[in-house]
Amino acid sequence: MQRSIITTADGSKTIQIKEWNEQYHSVHGAIQEANHVYIKHGLLFFYTEKLKQLQSEISILEIGFGTGLNALLTQLKAEELSQSVNYVGVEAFPISSEELEQLNYTSELEVPSEKLKQLHSCSWEEEHQISEVFKLKKQQQFFKDISVENMFDVIYFDAFGARVQPELWTEDIFKIMYKALKQNGVLTTYAAIGSVRRILIALGFEVERLDGPPGKRHMLRAVKR
């Protein structure tokens, strides 16, 4: 499928799949969306809860490593907070080096360009100590093949939308997510469709519909109580 780099409303770039009319990030702002959905309502929400539990490390699973934007923002926030993070990014189809060169996240965030390049250049299927507080393991696999249990504190569910890949938004997939989370673990996603909300509730999640990022009314956050 034909892919191109486009500029979103906040100046940051993303990848567009033209046949699907689908983007890796919101056209209303890639960085804005990632910060709102995954950093604010995922990492920082759990971080606040974690302080009550005296937990030293936060483990994060990203469903759709993609451009590496969510991982980069998480690394930056972890370093700002001096919070240890163990990050696993799952991606079936990694982006190309040519696409990576066109992404402008580090210049928009005013951080060294090597930070994003390091996330993409480190080998797959191995854990890497990226910085003093940030560990990364990239796994090239389909989401349906994830088989871990009680391993993660936070899941960033950032798959392509149900309009183009409905198979990624099924009860079977969210059962895998539920099992992968620890007790009191958090799943956050940009989606807010009723079918997903009903699936999450049926599986035993405590679900909140929150204000969405710019250009989107709502998003979902689910906690495994």
Short mmCIF file of C-alpha atoms in Angstrom, two decimals:
data_model
loop_
_atom_site.label_atom_id
_atom_site.label_comp_id
_atom_site.label_asym_id
_atom_site.label_seq_id
_atom_site.Cartn_x
_atom_site.Cartn_y
_atom_site.Cartn_z
CA MET A 1 0.00 0.00 0.00
CA GLN A 2 1.17 3.50 -0.82
CA ARG A 3 2.45 5.46 2.17
CA SER A 4 3.39 9.13 2.39
CA ILE A 5 4.58 11.58 5.03
CA ILE A 6 2.11 14.35 5.91
CA THR A 7 2.25 17.29 8.31
CA THR A 8 -0.40 17.37 11.05
CA ALA A 9 -2.02 20.47 12.54
CA ASP A 10 0.54 20.92 15.35
CA GLY A 11 3.44 20.86 12.87
CA SER A 12 4.55 17.30 13.62
CA LYS A 13 4.57 14.73 10.83
CA THR A 14 3.00 11.31 10.51
CA ILE A 15 2.65 8.50 7.97
CA GLN A 16 -0.49 8.25 5.87
CA ILE A 17 -1.77 5.11 4.12
CA LYS A 18 -3.62 6.55 1.16
CA GLU A 19 -5.76 3.52 0.23
CA TRP A 20 -7.21 3.44 3.74
CA ASN A 21 -7.30 7.21 4.28
CA GLU A 22 -5.70 6.32 7.61
CA GLN A 23 -2.77 7.88 9.49
CA TYR A 24 -0.41 6.63 12.18
CA HIS A 25 -1.45 9.67 14.27
CA SER A 26 -4.22 12.24 14.33
CA VAL A 27 -4.17 14.80 11.52
CA HIS A 28 -5.12 17.34 14.22
CA GLY A 29 -1.67 16.92 15.80
CA ALA A 30 0.52 13.84 16.17
CA ILE A 31 2.48 15.03 19.21
CA GLN A 32 -0.61 16.59 20.83
CA GLU A 33 -2.56 13.33 20.49
CA ALA A 34 0.26 11.14 21.82
CA ASN A 35 0.84 13.40 24.82
CA HIS A 36 -2.85 13.58 25.67
CA VAL A 37 -3.87 9.94 25.21
CA TYR A 38 -0.77 8.01 26.23
CA ILE A 39 1.40 10.25 28.41
CA LYS A 40 -1.24 12.21 30.34
CA HIS A 41 -3.96 9.55 30.61
CA GLY A 42 -1.70 6.49 30.59
CA LEU A 43 1.79 6.95 32.02
CA LEU A 44 1.12 9.94 34.29
CA PHE A 45 -2.21 8.54 35.50
CA PHE A 46 -0.50 5.31 36.55
CA TYR A 47 2.52 7.18 37.91
CA THR A 48 0.23 9.08 40.29
CA GLU A 49 -1.40 5.82 41.38
CA LYS A 50 2.00 4.13 41.67
CA LEU A 51 3.21 6.63 44.26
CA LYS A 52 0.60 5.18 46.60
CA GLN A 53 2.04 1.69 46.05
CA LEU A 54 5.79 2.46 46.41
CA GLN A 55 6.50 0.72 43.10
CA SER A 56 9.97 1.33 41.63
CA GLU A 57 9.54 0.53 37.91
CA ILE A 58 6.68 1.04 35.47
CA SER A 59 6.30 -1.56 32.71
CA ILE A 60 4.61 -0.41 29.50
CA LEU A 61 3.36 -2.36 26.47
CA GLU A 62 2.72 -0.42 23.28
CA ILE A 63 0.37 -1.96 20.74
CA GLY A 64 1.72 -0.47 17.54
CA PHE A 65 5.30 0.83 17.92
CA GLY A 66 4.97 2.56 14.55
CA THR A 67 6.93 5.79 14.27
CA GLY A 68 8.33 5.51 17.80
CA LEU A 69 6.65 8.76 18.89
CA ASN A 70 4.93 7.27 21.94
CA ALA A 71 8.17 5.60 23.02
CA LEU A 72 10.13 8.83 22.57
CA LEU A 73 7.65 10.88 24.61
CA THR A 74 7.66 8.20 27.31
CA GLN A 75 11.46 8.22 27.46
CA LEU A 76 11.52 12.00 27.78
CA LYS A 77 8.89 11.98 30.53
CA ALA A 78 10.64 9.12 32.38
CA GLU A 79 13.89 11.09 32.34
CA GLU A 80 12.11 14.24 33.51
CA LEU A 81 10.55 12.34 36.43
CA SER A 82 13.61 10.13 37.14
CA GLN A 83 11.16 7.23 36.85
CA SER A 84 12.40 3.82 35.69
CA VAL A 85 10.39 2.51 32.73
CA ASN A 86 10.60 -0.88 31.03
CA TYR A 87 9.02 -0.40 27.60
CA VAL A 88 7.96 -3.11 25.13
CA GLY A 89 6.82 -2.01 21.68
CA VAL A 90 5.05 -4.54 19.45
CA GLU A 91 4.96 -3.93 15.71
CA ALA A 92 4.28 -6.34 12.84
CA PHE A 93 5.45 -3.99 10.07
CA PRO A 94 8.30 -1.62 11.09
CA ILE A 95 8.65 1.68 9.26
CA SER A 96 11.50 2.17 6.78
CA SER A 97 14.68 4.17 7.35
CA GLU A 98 13.54 6.56 4.59
CA GLU A 99 10.30 7.26 6.47
CA LEU A 100 12.18 7.72 9.73
CA GLU A 101 14.41 10.38 8.16
CA GLN A 102 11.35 12.47 7.27
CA LEU A 103 9.82 12.50 10.76
CA ASN A 104 10.41 15.74 12.66
CA TYR A 105 9.53 14.83 16.24
CA THR A 106 12.90 15.63 17.75
CA SER A 107 13.07 19.08 16.14
CA GLU A 108 9.50 19.86 17.20
CA LEU A 109 10.30 18.71 20.75
CA GLU A 110 13.71 20.44 20.68
CA VAL A 111 15.66 17.33 21.67
CA PRO A 112 18.68 15.71 19.93
CA SER A 113 17.76 13.83 16.74
CA GLU A 114 19.76 10.84 17.96
CA LYS A 115 17.08 10.09 20.56
CA LEU A 116 14.53 8.91 17.99
CA LYS A 117 17.16 7.27 15.79
CA GLN A 118 18.44 5.24 18.74
CA LEU A 119 14.97 3.81 19.38
CA HIS A 120 14.72 2.65 15.77
CA SER A 121 18.30 1.48 15.30
CA CYS A 122 18.49 -0.86 18.29
CA SER A 123 17.93 -4.52 17.42
CA TRP A 124 14.57 -6.25 17.65
CA GLU A 125 13.74 -9.01 20.17
CA GLU A 126 16.43 -7.81 22.62
CA GLU A 127 16.24 -5.51 25.63
CA HIS A 128 18.29 -2.33 25.42
CA GLN A 129 19.18 0.14 28.17
CA ILE A 130 18.49 3.34 26.22
CA SER A 131 19.13 5.69 29.13
CA GLU A 132 19.62 5.42 32.87
CA VAL A 133 15.87 5.11 33.44
CA PHE A 134 14.50 3.82 30.11
CA LYS A 135 14.73 0.24 28.81
CA LEU A 136 13.31 -0.75 25.42
CA LYS A 137 12.49 -4.08 23.80
CA LYS A 138 10.93 -4.09 20.33
CA GLN A 139 9.03 -7.21 19.29
CA GLN A 140 8.08 -7.85 15.67
CA GLN A 141 4.88 -9.87 15.93
CA PHE A 142 1.14 -9.74 15.41
CA PHE A 143 -0.90 -8.53 18.37
CA LYS A 144 -2.90 -11.78 18.46
CA ASP A 145 0.32 -13.67 19.21
CA ILE A 146 1.08 -11.85 22.48
CA SER A 147 0.91 -14.47 25.23
CA VAL A 148 2.26 -12.89 28.45
CA GLU A 149 0.26 -12.64 31.67
CA ASN A 150 0.36 -10.14 34.55
CA MET A 151 3.42 -8.39 33.13
CA PHE A 152 2.50 -4.78 32.37
CA ASP A 153 1.33 -1.75 34.35
CA VAL A 154 0.23 0.29 31.33
CA ILE A 155 -0.85 -0.59 27.79
CA TYR A 156 -0.86 2.04 25.04
CA PHE A 157 -3.42 0.60 22.61
CA ASP A 158 -2.53 2.47 19.43
CA ALA A 159 -3.60 0.10 16.65
CA PHE A 160 -5.03 1.32 13.36
CA GLY A 161 -8.72 2.20 13.64
CA ALA A 162 -11.57 -0.30 13.63
CA ARG A 163 -12.81 1.15 10.34
CA VAL A 164 -9.81 -0.30 8.49
CA GLN A 165 -8.68 -3.14 10.78
CA PRO A 166 -11.72 -4.33 12.76
CA GLU A 167 -9.90 -7.57 13.66
CA LEU A 168 -7.67 -5.58 16.04
CA TRP A 169 -10.64 -4.35 18.11
CA THR A 170 -12.29 -7.65 19.03
CA GLU A 171 -13.00 -9.39 22.32
CA ASP A 172 -10.22 -11.88 21.57
CA ILE A 173 -7.62 -9.09 21.27
CA PHE A 174 -8.76 -7.32 24.43
CA LYS A 175 -8.73 -10.61 26.35
CA ILE A 176 -5.02 -10.76 25.51
CA MET A 177 -4.62 -7.19 26.79
CA TYR A 178 -6.50 -7.98 30.01
CA LYS A 179 -4.28 -10.99 30.71
CA ALA A 180 -1.11 -9.01 29.94
CA LEU A 181 -1.94 -6.33 32.53
CA LYS A 182 -1.15 -6.59 36.21
CA GLN A 183 -3.86 -5.92 38.78
CA ASN A 184 -4.69 -2.18 38.71
CA GLY A 185 -3.00 -1.94 35.32
CA VAL A 186 -4.19 0.72 32.87
CA LEU A 187 -5.11 0.47 29.18
CA THR A 188 -5.50 3.73 27.31
CA THR A 189 -6.56 4.30 23.71
CA TYR A 190 -7.65 7.10 21.40
CA ALA A 191 -10.77 5.10 20.45
CA ALA A 192 -14.15 5.70 22.07
CA ILE A 193 -16.56 3.58 20.01
CA GLY A 194 -19.35 1.90 21.94
CA SER A 195 -18.49 -1.65 20.84
CA VAL A 196 -14.99 -1.38 22.33
CA ARG A 197 -16.30 0.17 25.54
CA ARG A 198 -18.80 -2.68 25.93
CA ILE A 199 -16.11 -5.32 25.32
CA LEU A 200 -13.82 -3.78 27.93
CA ILE A 201 -16.58 -3.65 30.53
CA ALA A 202 -17.61 -7.26 29.79
CA LEU A 203 -14.03 -8.41 30.34
CA GLY A 204 -13.96 -6.84 33.80
CA PHE A 205 -12.30 -3.49 33.15
CA GLU A 206 -13.38 -0.34 34.95
CA VAL A 207 -13.87 1.99 31.97
CA GLU A 208 -13.86 5.78 31.75
CA ARG A 209 -14.76 7.87 28.71
CA LEU A 210 -12.52 10.93 28.84
CA ASP A 211 -12.21 14.10 26.80
CA GLY A 212 -10.24 13.33 23.67
CA PRO A 213 -7.24 15.11 22.16
CA PRO A 214 -7.71 18.06 19.78
CA GLY A 215 -10.11 17.11 17.00
CA LYS A 216 -11.68 14.19 18.88
CA ARG A 217 -14.51 14.35 21.41
CA HIS A 218 -13.68 11.31 23.52
CA MET A 219 -11.17 8.55 24.29
CA LEU A 220 -11.19 5.52 26.61
CA ARG A 221 -9.18 4.51 29.65
CA ALA A 222 -9.70 1.11 31.26
CA VAL A 223 -8.33 -0.16 34.58
CA LYS A 224 -8.00 -3.82 35.58
CA ARG A 225 -9.39 -3.76 39.12
#
